[in-house]
């Protein structure tokens, strides 16, 4: 079980990976242990004086458990480097260990976990530059290729994804003009074919593996053909199956389960395509657009309950609840992964975090009528936060509250239906005989997570009798909003036409409407909001509420393309009348925001940029980041008239999106928050080239920059420019930053597919100086004097030449 080292050395705890992704004893791999369980194992052997060393394949999903363990024991925790995600603390020197000190990582007794994936490496005290390709580890042994420009956002994305199915290896790589882009720590990046990418993946055990590609398909037909060839070459080189999003789609992170989904340009799930598969594929696409084991989910439906957990647990519950009476609120027991995500059991025996669409289909097949759902799965303390966050995301997708029942309450209700008794907590045990220890439990109060649309009236015919074992939990759910349409009901009238005119507009869903919702810091593990001037953990709403957003486009355009905004956020207001009186927009959009979807900027004590102070100066305004728009949904659109607002046009349940438009830099389709270039503080300016037509044409909104002199082109001129610091836009880095924002519609990906690496926006023309001008003559560029020293804006309007650019 353990190996002791000399006095003062580490205490070694030998563990293995559990079937559900946690850590388990070698003798019982089917049951993962909580931090309290691990602390009890260490305590039984005598609390060591020195650190505790974990001899196990530690992954990113185990870090919360080990952080809690460090706090419980008040001891440093040492373990081999994780194969994915953030690295806690710095490499630790292990006294008495026979391995290289850099082979171990540590969590201090405080339990604080910090990410140290950095551009430089730490060897003892010196900080040295790294060499070779820029890579970041992904959960499950995967790999992400980054570049110097995309390292920051790529690292954030690598830390946001969670472990998926253990049989799949994920590789994230950018695609440019159909080639796989691999960056080096020297700062260079190059496009490679599938064979070169396979060579870069030599450190991974890929032979015969299932390889899932985290990438975006280019727009051009030629680029797509080259990418298909590259994927086939990669499959041939690895001898396995390469999975990529279907042509025209892209891979993105799915909220809640934090796994990859394949989505199309409209944001809807598509699916995955296999390259190099031999025989029947072992995986398939599900309704969430995820790659899952073939054969589907293994579930068991009981009266008023759905089960998908460990087989022995299902058998136990089936015996106890098989004769139970139907319940008013639907019971749900799922497996719980080590990081708290709720999981389903698949045909191959593995567990995968539950996707909302898949779970909704399973619930409806089991007889769920759309009412509240109560989660009965037992949770350890370190699983609570992850389970609450996943449950909140599921509730927003299901359109019904999801409640996490208090363990003691759930046990009592189970006993009431089954007529059985449960052992006292101190009598429960793990492991075999002679290894009795308490099973940890967390004193959870029932938490109702409001959904996008309230459940139908309890007295409706689709609901079960109110005298069943979860009726009281049902009554505690939020009451329906007047005039609301159930989220599952389709819109049978054309979008944009009134779908009924209630006697009065929808009333607020809580009495705190004009005071605003309760707020609290966002929970750990929430996806980054992506707003540079906001603190990392701002104050956000802890309960559902409604806001109104000014929108200049019609409801049809808004639903299809998104709400136009120059920022990576929208501003919502509590006071509809006040907003209607001061806005120039033709429409107001009512939006329901779930918990953790809106930021109270004033309470967050953020330093607001000058250009935003007026917009954020109203006392009823909240900021909705694009990264969190999955937690919001549309309710209705109101036309602004001289007398107020017209009757609503219902949009209940439609997703809320942003269309990048009106940015200060002037480039259509890109937000204000682009990645600027050059960033170096050592060189204030750089020399670049632009090619413009010989014939006079109007000045465009941007110019494509070349870092090296391009080949001569007949009918064109060449300008060598002095570009100031942060005057241009790094298009690939911007596309990478925006890629994770599935609710944002921008032009960045299309520009990258067109081969645009750098562009100079019109807003920088007046600060950009011409160094030299060339004309095409005799098959080459010939110097033409006279333009030196002029600004690009001045040269364009001086009559010397008019510049044409892409716009």
Short mmCIF file of N, CA, C and O in Angstrom, two decimals, residues 409-518:
data_model
loop_
_atom_site.label_atom_id
_atom_site.label_comp_id
_atom_site.label_asym_id
_atom_site.label_seq_id
_atom_site.Cartn_x
_atom_site.Cartn_y
_atom_site.Cartn_z
N UNK A 409 -31.36 14.30 2.96
CA UNK A 409 -32.74 14.40 2.47
C UNK A 409 -33.01 13.38 1.38
O UNK A 409 -34.04 12.71 1.36
N UNK A 410 -32.05 13.26 0.43
CA UNK A 410 -32.23 12.30 -0.65
C UNK A 410 -32.32 10.87 -0.11
O UNK A 410 -33.14 10.08 -0.56
N UNK A 411 -31.47 10.55 0.88
CA UNK A 411 -31.51 9.21 1.45
C UNK A 411 -32.86 8.95 2.11
O UNK A 411 -33.43 7.87 1.99
N UNK A 412 -33.35 9.95 2.85
CA UNK A 412 -34.63 9.77 3.54
C UNK A 412 -35.76 9.58 2.55
O UNK A 412 -36.64 8.74 2.74
N UNK A 413 -35.73 10.34 1.44
CA UNK A 413 -36.78 10.20 0.44
C UNK A 413 -36.69 8.87 -0.28
O UNK A 413 -37.70 8.26 -0.63
N UNK A 414 -35.46 8.41 -0.51
CA UNK A 414 -35.30 7.09 -1.14
C UNK A 414 -35.88 6.01 -0.24
O UNK A 414 -36.57 5.10 -0.70
N UNK A 415 -35.58 6.09 1.07
CA UNK A 415 -36.05 5.08 1.99
C UNK A 415 -37.58 5.08 2.07
O UNK A 415 -38.21 4.05 2.23
N UNK A 416 -38.17 6.27 1.92
CA UNK A 416 -39.63 6.37 2.00
C UNK A 416 -40.29 5.58 0.87
O UNK A 416 -41.34 4.99 1.04
N UNK A 417 -39.65 5.56 -0.30
CA UNK A 417 -40.23 4.86 -1.44
C UNK A 417 -39.89 3.38 -1.45
O UNK A 417 -40.65 2.57 -1.94
N UNK A 418 -38.72 3.03 -0.94
CA UNK A 418 -38.28 1.64 -1.05
C UNK A 418 -38.60 0.83 0.18
O UNK A 418 -38.56 -0.40 0.15
N UNK A 419 -38.89 1.49 1.34
CA UNK A 419 -39.14 0.75 2.55
C UNK A 419 -37.92 0.14 3.16
O UNK A 419 -38.03 -0.74 4.01
N UNK A 420 -36.73 0.56 2.76
CA UNK A 420 -35.49 0.01 3.30
C UNK A 420 -34.84 1.02 4.21
O UNK A 420 -35.20 2.19 4.25
N UNK A 421 -33.87 0.57 4.94
CA UNK A 421 -33.10 1.44 5.82
C UNK A 421 -31.67 1.47 5.34
O UNK A 421 -31.19 0.52 4.73
N UNK A 422 -31.00 2.57 5.62
CA UNK A 422 -29.62 2.76 5.18
C UNK A 422 -28.71 2.71 6.38
O UNK A 422 -29.07 3.06 7.48
N UNK A 423 -27.47 2.25 6.19
CA UNK A 423 -26.54 2.26 7.31
C UNK A 423 -26.22 3.68 7.72
O UNK A 423 -26.28 4.61 6.93
N UNK A 424 -25.90 3.85 8.98
CA UNK A 424 -25.45 5.15 9.48
C UNK A 424 -24.14 5.50 8.80
O UNK A 424 -23.39 4.63 8.39
N UNK A 425 -23.84 6.81 8.66
CA UNK A 425 -22.60 7.18 7.97
C UNK A 425 -21.36 6.54 8.56
O UNK A 425 -20.46 6.14 7.84
N UNK A 426 -21.34 6.40 9.90
CA UNK A 426 -20.13 5.83 10.47
C UNK A 426 -20.02 4.33 10.24
O UNK A 426 -18.97 3.73 10.46
N UNK A 427 -21.13 3.71 9.74
CA UNK A 427 -21.09 2.29 9.45
C UNK A 427 -20.72 1.99 8.01
O UNK A 427 -20.38 0.87 7.68
N UNK A 428 -20.81 2.99 7.14
CA UNK A 428 -20.45 2.78 5.75
C UNK A 428 -18.95 2.64 5.62
O UNK A 428 -18.19 3.12 6.44
N UNK A 429 -18.50 1.95 4.58
CA UNK A 429 -17.07 1.71 4.45
C UNK A 429 -16.69 1.62 3.00
O UNK A 429 -17.53 1.49 2.12
N UNK A 430 -15.39 1.70 2.75
CA UNK A 430 -14.83 1.42 1.43
C UNK A 430 -13.84 0.29 1.60
O UNK A 430 -13.29 0.07 2.69
N UNK A 431 -13.57 -0.38 0.50
CA UNK A 431 -12.58 -1.44 0.55
C UNK A 431 -13.16 -2.70 1.18
O UNK A 431 -14.35 -2.87 1.39
N UNK A 432 -12.27 -3.63 1.53
CA UNK A 432 -12.70 -4.91 2.06
C UNK A 432 -12.74 -4.91 3.57
O UNK A 432 -12.67 -3.90 4.24
N UNK A 433 -12.83 -6.12 4.12
CA UNK A 433 -12.90 -6.26 5.56
C UNK A 433 -11.62 -5.76 6.19
O UNK A 433 -10.53 -5.93 5.68
N UNK A 434 -11.80 -5.17 7.37
CA UNK A 434 -10.63 -4.68 8.09
C UNK A 434 -10.17 -3.32 7.63
O UNK A 434 -9.19 -2.80 8.16
N UNK A 435 -10.87 -2.71 6.66
CA UNK A 435 -10.47 -1.39 6.17
C UNK A 435 -11.65 -0.43 6.28
O UNK A 435 -11.97 0.31 5.37
N UNK A 436 -12.34 -0.47 7.45
CA UNK A 436 -13.49 0.40 7.65
C UNK A 436 -13.03 1.85 7.79
O UNK A 436 -12.07 2.15 8.46
N UNK A 437 -13.73 2.73 7.11
CA UNK A 437 -13.45 4.16 7.24
C UNK A 437 -14.69 4.92 6.81
O UNK A 437 -15.48 4.46 6.00
N UNK A 438 -14.92 6.11 7.39
CA UNK A 438 -16.12 6.87 7.05
C UNK A 438 -16.12 7.28 5.58
O UNK A 438 -15.09 7.59 5.01
N UNK A 439 -17.29 7.27 5.00
CA UNK A 439 -17.46 7.79 3.65
C UNK A 439 -17.82 9.26 3.76
O UNK A 439 -18.72 9.65 4.49
N UNK A 440 -17.09 10.10 3.04
CA UNK A 440 -17.31 11.55 3.15
C UNK A 440 -18.64 11.93 2.55
O UNK A 440 -19.12 11.33 1.61
N UNK A 441 -19.25 12.95 3.10
CA UNK A 441 -20.48 13.52 2.56
C UNK A 441 -20.44 15.02 2.78
O UNK A 441 -19.81 15.51 3.70
N UNK A 442 -21.10 15.73 1.94
CA UNK A 442 -21.10 17.19 2.04
C UNK A 442 -22.51 17.65 2.41
O UNK A 442 -23.49 17.18 1.86
N UNK A 443 -22.63 18.53 3.42
CA UNK A 443 -23.96 18.99 3.84
C UNK A 443 -24.54 20.00 2.86
O UNK A 443 -24.55 21.20 3.10
N UNK A 444 -25.04 19.51 1.74
CA UNK A 444 -25.61 20.39 0.70
C UNK A 444 -27.06 20.72 1.04
O UNK A 444 -27.83 19.85 1.42
N UNK A 445 -27.42 21.97 0.90
CA UNK A 445 -28.83 22.30 0.91
C UNK A 445 -29.36 22.12 -0.51
O UNK A 445 -28.60 22.23 -1.47
N UNK A 446 -30.65 21.84 -0.68
CA UNK A 446 -31.17 21.73 -2.05
C UNK A 446 -30.95 23.03 -2.81
O UNK A 446 -31.31 24.10 -2.35
N UNK A 447 -30.35 22.94 -3.98
CA UNK A 447 -30.06 24.12 -4.80
C UNK A 447 -30.86 24.02 -6.07
O UNK A 447 -30.65 23.10 -6.86
N UNK A 448 -31.77 24.93 -6.29
CA UNK A 448 -32.56 24.95 -7.52
C UNK A 448 -31.87 25.83 -8.53
O UNK A 448 -31.65 27.01 -8.28
N UNK A 449 -31.49 25.27 -9.66
CA UNK A 449 -30.85 26.03 -10.73
C UNK A 449 -31.91 26.42 -11.74
O UNK A 449 -32.43 25.55 -12.44
N UNK A 450 -32.28 27.70 -11.83
CA UNK A 450 -33.34 28.09 -12.77
C UNK A 450 -32.94 27.79 -14.19
O UNK A 450 -31.77 27.73 -14.53
N UNK A 451 -33.91 27.58 -15.03
CA UNK A 451 -33.66 27.23 -16.42
C UNK A 451 -33.96 28.41 -17.31
O UNK A 451 -34.37 29.47 -16.87
N UNK A 452 -33.73 28.20 -18.61
CA UNK A 452 -34.01 29.26 -19.57
C UNK A 452 -35.49 29.63 -19.57
O UNK A 452 -35.84 30.79 -19.68
N UNK A 453 -36.36 28.66 -19.49
CA UNK A 453 -37.78 28.94 -19.43
C UNK A 453 -38.36 28.21 -18.25
O UNK A 453 -37.99 27.08 -17.97
N UNK A 454 -39.29 28.80 -17.47
CA UNK A 454 -39.85 28.14 -16.30
C UNK A 454 -40.67 26.93 -16.70
O UNK A 454 -41.14 26.83 -17.83
N UNK A 455 -40.82 25.96 -15.79
CA UNK A 455 -41.64 24.79 -16.10
C UNK A 455 -43.11 25.17 -16.23
O UNK A 455 -43.54 26.18 -15.70
N UNK A 456 -43.88 24.35 -16.95
CA UNK A 456 -45.32 24.62 -17.07
C UNK A 456 -45.99 24.54 -15.70
O UNK A 456 -45.42 24.06 -14.73
N UNK A 457 -47.25 24.99 -15.66
CA UNK A 457 -48.00 25.00 -14.42
C UNK A 457 -48.10 23.59 -13.85
O UNK A 457 -48.34 22.62 -14.54
N UNK A 458 -47.96 23.52 -12.52
CA UNK A 458 -47.93 22.20 -11.86
C UNK A 458 -49.23 21.45 -12.03
O UNK A 458 -49.26 20.22 -11.98
N UNK A 459 -50.32 22.17 -12.25
CA UNK A 459 -51.61 21.50 -12.36
C UNK A 459 -51.87 20.93 -13.75
O UNK A 459 -52.91 20.33 -13.98
N UNK A 460 -50.95 21.13 -14.69
CA UNK A 460 -51.15 20.67 -16.06
C UNK A 460 -51.22 19.17 -16.15
O UNK A 460 -50.72 18.44 -15.29
N UNK A 461 -51.84 18.63 -17.18
CA UNK A 461 -52.03 17.18 -17.30
C UNK A 461 -50.75 16.41 -17.51
O UNK A 461 -50.72 15.22 -17.29
N UNK A 462 -49.66 17.09 -17.96
CA UNK A 462 -48.42 16.37 -18.24
C UNK A 462 -47.66 16.03 -16.98
O UNK A 462 -46.67 15.33 -17.02
N UNK A 463 -48.12 16.52 -15.82
CA UNK A 463 -47.37 16.31 -14.59
C UNK A 463 -48.03 15.24 -13.73
O UNK A 463 -49.21 14.98 -13.81
N UNK A 464 -47.21 14.67 -12.87
CA UNK A 464 -47.66 13.54 -12.07
C UNK A 464 -48.27 14.04 -10.76
O UNK A 464 -48.15 15.21 -10.41
N UNK A 465 -48.93 13.18 -9.99
CA UNK A 465 -49.60 13.60 -8.76
C UNK A 465 -48.64 14.33 -7.83
O UNK A 465 -47.47 13.99 -7.72
N UNK A 466 -49.16 15.32 -7.13
CA UNK A 466 -48.32 16.17 -6.29
C UNK A 466 -48.05 15.57 -4.92
O UNK A 466 -47.41 16.18 -4.09
N UNK A 467 -48.55 14.36 -4.64
CA UNK A 467 -48.35 13.77 -3.33
C UNK A 467 -47.19 12.79 -3.30
O UNK A 467 -47.07 11.98 -2.41
N UNK A 468 -46.30 12.85 -4.31
CA UNK A 468 -45.20 11.89 -4.36
C UNK A 468 -43.99 12.42 -3.60
O UNK A 468 -44.00 13.51 -3.06
N UNK A 469 -42.91 11.65 -3.65
CA UNK A 469 -41.80 11.85 -2.71
C UNK A 469 -40.93 13.04 -3.00
O UNK A 469 -40.09 13.40 -2.18
N UNK A 470 -41.08 13.74 -4.16
CA UNK A 470 -40.30 14.94 -4.41
C UNK A 470 -41.20 16.15 -4.65
O UNK A 470 -40.78 17.13 -5.24
N UNK A 471 -42.45 16.09 -4.19
CA UNK A 471 -43.38 17.19 -4.45
C UNK A 471 -42.93 18.48 -3.79
O UNK A 471 -43.05 19.56 -4.36
N UNK A 472 -42.40 18.39 -2.57
CA UNK A 472 -41.99 19.61 -1.88
C UNK A 472 -40.84 20.31 -2.60
O UNK A 472 -40.80 21.54 -2.68
N UNK A 473 -39.92 19.55 -3.16
CA UNK A 473 -38.83 20.16 -3.93
C UNK A 473 -39.40 20.86 -5.16
O UNK A 473 -38.93 21.92 -5.56
N UNK A 474 -40.42 20.24 -5.76
CA UNK A 474 -41.02 20.84 -6.95
C UNK A 474 -41.63 22.18 -6.64
O UNK A 474 -41.52 23.14 -7.40
N UNK A 475 -42.33 22.29 -5.48
CA UNK A 475 -43.00 23.54 -5.14
C UNK A 475 -41.99 24.65 -4.88
O UNK A 475 -42.33 25.82 -4.96
N UNK A 476 -40.76 24.28 -4.54
CA UNK A 476 -39.73 25.29 -4.27
C UNK A 476 -39.14 25.88 -5.54
O UNK A 476 -38.39 26.84 -5.49
N UNK A 477 -39.46 25.27 -6.71
CA UNK A 477 -38.92 25.78 -7.97
C UNK A 477 -39.54 27.13 -8.32
O UNK A 477 -40.58 27.52 -7.79
N UNK A 478 -38.89 27.84 -9.24
CA UNK A 478 -39.35 29.18 -9.62
C UNK A 478 -40.72 29.10 -10.28
O UNK A 478 -40.99 28.18 -11.05
N UNK A 479 -41.56 30.11 -10.00
CA UNK A 479 -42.88 30.17 -10.61
C UNK A 479 -42.77 30.64 -12.05
O UNK A 479 -41.84 31.34 -12.40
N UNK A 480 -43.72 30.25 -12.90
CA UNK A 480 -43.65 30.68 -14.32
C UNK A 480 -43.76 32.18 -14.45
O UNK A 480 -44.39 32.85 -13.65
N UNK A 481 -43.12 32.71 -15.49
CA UNK A 481 -43.24 34.12 -15.82
C UNK A 481 -44.46 34.32 -16.70
O UNK A 481 -44.67 33.58 -17.65
N UNK A 482 -45.24 35.35 -16.39
CA UNK A 482 -46.47 35.58 -17.15
C UNK A 482 -46.17 35.77 -18.62
O UNK A 482 -45.32 36.56 -18.99
N UNK A 483 -46.88 35.05 -19.45
CA UNK A 483 -46.73 35.22 -20.89
C UNK A 483 -45.62 34.40 -21.49
O UNK A 483 -45.43 34.44 -22.69
N UNK A 484 -44.84 33.68 -20.68
CA UNK A 484 -43.73 32.93 -21.24
C UNK A 484 -44.22 31.72 -22.02
O UNK A 484 -45.23 31.11 -21.69
N UNK A 485 -43.48 31.36 -23.03
CA UNK A 485 -43.75 30.17 -23.83
C UNK A 485 -42.77 29.10 -23.40
O UNK A 485 -41.58 29.36 -23.28
N UNK A 486 -43.21 27.86 -23.10
CA UNK A 486 -42.26 26.80 -22.73
C UNK A 486 -41.17 26.67 -23.76
O UNK A 486 -41.41 26.75 -24.96
N UNK A 487 -39.93 26.45 -23.27
CA UNK A 487 -38.79 26.43 -24.18
C UNK A 487 -38.85 25.32 -25.20
O UNK A 487 -38.28 25.42 -26.27
N UNK A 488 -39.53 24.22 -24.88
CA UNK A 488 -39.59 23.12 -25.83
C UNK A 488 -40.63 23.30 -26.92
O UNK A 488 -40.70 22.52 -27.85
N UNK A 489 -41.49 24.34 -26.80
CA UNK A 489 -42.56 24.54 -27.78
C UNK A 489 -42.04 25.29 -28.98
O UNK A 489 -41.43 26.35 -28.85
N UNK A 490 -42.24 24.80 -30.19
CA UNK A 490 -41.69 25.47 -31.37
C UNK A 490 -42.43 26.76 -31.68
O UNK A 490 -43.59 26.96 -31.30
N UNK A 491 -41.76 27.65 -32.41
CA UNK A 491 -42.39 28.86 -32.91
C UNK A 491 -43.11 28.52 -34.21
O UNK A 491 -42.48 28.24 -35.22
N UNK A 492 -44.46 28.52 -34.18
CA UNK A 492 -45.18 28.11 -35.36
C UNK A 492 -45.62 29.30 -36.20
O UNK A 492 -46.29 29.13 -37.21
N UNK A 493 -45.29 30.54 -35.81
CA UNK A 493 -45.50 31.70 -36.64
C UNK A 493 -44.16 32.18 -37.16
O UNK A 493 -43.12 31.91 -36.57
N UNK A 494 -44.14 32.95 -38.28
CA UNK A 494 -42.87 33.43 -38.82
C UNK A 494 -42.14 34.30 -37.80
O UNK A 494 -42.76 35.09 -37.09
N UNK A 495 -40.82 34.15 -37.74
CA UNK A 495 -40.02 34.94 -36.83
C UNK A 495 -40.17 36.42 -37.16
O UNK A 495 -40.10 36.83 -38.30
N UNK A 496 -40.34 37.24 -36.15
CA UNK A 496 -40.47 38.67 -36.36
C UNK A 496 -41.92 39.12 -36.37
O UNK A 496 -42.20 40.31 -36.29
N UNK A 497 -42.88 38.19 -36.46
CA UNK A 497 -44.29 38.54 -36.39
C UNK A 497 -44.77 38.33 -34.96
O UNK A 497 -44.31 37.43 -34.27
N UNK A 498 -45.71 39.13 -34.47
CA UNK A 498 -46.19 38.96 -33.09
C UNK A 498 -46.77 37.57 -32.88
O UNK A 498 -47.54 37.07 -33.70
N UNK A 499 -46.39 36.95 -31.79
CA UNK A 499 -46.91 35.62 -31.47
C UNK A 499 -47.91 35.73 -30.32
O UNK A 499 -47.83 35.02 -29.32
N UNK A 500 -48.80 36.65 -30.44
CA UNK A 500 -49.74 36.87 -29.36
C UNK A 500 -49.42 38.16 -28.63
O UNK A 500 -48.26 38.56 -28.54
N UNK A 501 -50.40 38.83 -28.11
CA UNK A 501 -50.20 40.08 -27.42
C UNK A 501 -50.82 39.97 -26.04
O UNK A 501 -52.02 40.15 -25.86
N UNK A 502 -50.06 39.67 -25.02
CA UNK A 502 -50.61 39.57 -23.67
C UNK A 502 -51.08 40.93 -23.19
O UNK A 502 -50.72 41.97 -23.73
N UNK A 503 -51.88 40.90 -22.13
CA UNK A 503 -52.44 42.14 -21.62
C UNK A 503 -51.36 43.09 -21.14
O UNK A 503 -51.52 44.30 -21.16
N UNK A 504 -50.24 42.55 -20.68
CA UNK A 504 -49.15 43.39 -20.20
C UNK A 504 -47.84 42.72 -20.53
O UNK A 504 -47.79 41.52 -20.73
N UNK A 505 -46.74 43.49 -20.63
CA UNK A 505 -45.44 42.89 -20.92
C UNK A 505 -45.05 41.91 -19.83
O UNK A 505 -45.58 41.93 -18.73
N UNK A 506 -44.09 40.99 -20.13
CA UNK A 506 -43.67 40.02 -19.13
C UNK A 506 -43.18 40.72 -17.89
O UNK A 506 -42.42 41.68 -17.95
N UNK A 507 -43.62 40.24 -16.74
CA UNK A 507 -43.17 40.83 -15.49
C UNK A 507 -41.83 40.22 -15.10
O UNK A 507 -41.47 39.14 -15.55
N UNK A 508 -41.07 40.87 -14.26
CA UNK A 508 -39.78 40.33 -13.82
C UNK A 508 -39.97 39.03 -13.06
O UNK A 508 -40.99 38.80 -12.43
N UNK A 509 -38.95 38.17 -13.13
CA UNK A 509 -39.06 36.85 -12.52
C UNK A 509 -38.78 36.87 -11.03
O UNK A 509 -38.88 35.86 -10.39
N UNK A 510 -38.41 38.00 -10.44
CA UNK A 510 -38.19 38.06 -9.00
C UNK A 510 -38.50 39.46 -8.53
O UNK A 510 -38.50 40.42 -9.28
N UNK A 511 -38.77 39.58 -7.23
CA UNK A 511 -39.08 40.88 -6.67
C UNK A 511 -37.88 41.78 -6.60
O UNK A 511 -38.00 42.96 -6.32
N UNK A 512 -36.70 41.24 -6.86
CA UNK A 512 -35.47 42.04 -6.80
C UNK A 512 -35.11 42.59 -8.17
O UNK A 512 -33.98 42.97 -8.40
N UNK A 513 -36.09 42.65 -9.09
CA UNK A 513 -35.79 43.02 -10.47
C UNK A 513 -35.08 44.37 -10.56
O UNK A 513 -34.02 44.50 -11.13
N UNK A 514 -35.67 45.40 -9.95
CA UNK A 514 -35.08 46.72 -10.09
C UNK A 514 -33.91 46.93 -9.14
O UNK A 514 -33.14 47.87 -9.30
N UNK A 515 -33.76 46.11 -8.14
CA UNK A 515 -32.59 46.17 -7.28
C UNK A 515 -31.44 45.36 -7.84
O UNK A 515 -30.32 45.49 -7.38
N UNK A 516 -31.71 44.53 -8.80
CA UNK A 516 -30.67 43.68 -9.36
C UNK A 516 -30.58 42.36 -8.62
O UNK A 516 -31.06 42.20 -7.50
N UNK A 517 -29.95 41.36 -9.24
CA UNK A 517 -29.83 40.04 -8.61
C UNK A 517 -28.75 40.04 -7.54
O UNK A 517 -27.90 40.93 -7.48
N UNK A 518 -28.77 39.02 -6.71
CA UNK A 518 -27.67 38.82 -5.77
C UNK A 518 -26.41 38.52 -6.57
O UNK A 518 -26.46 37.88 -7.62
#
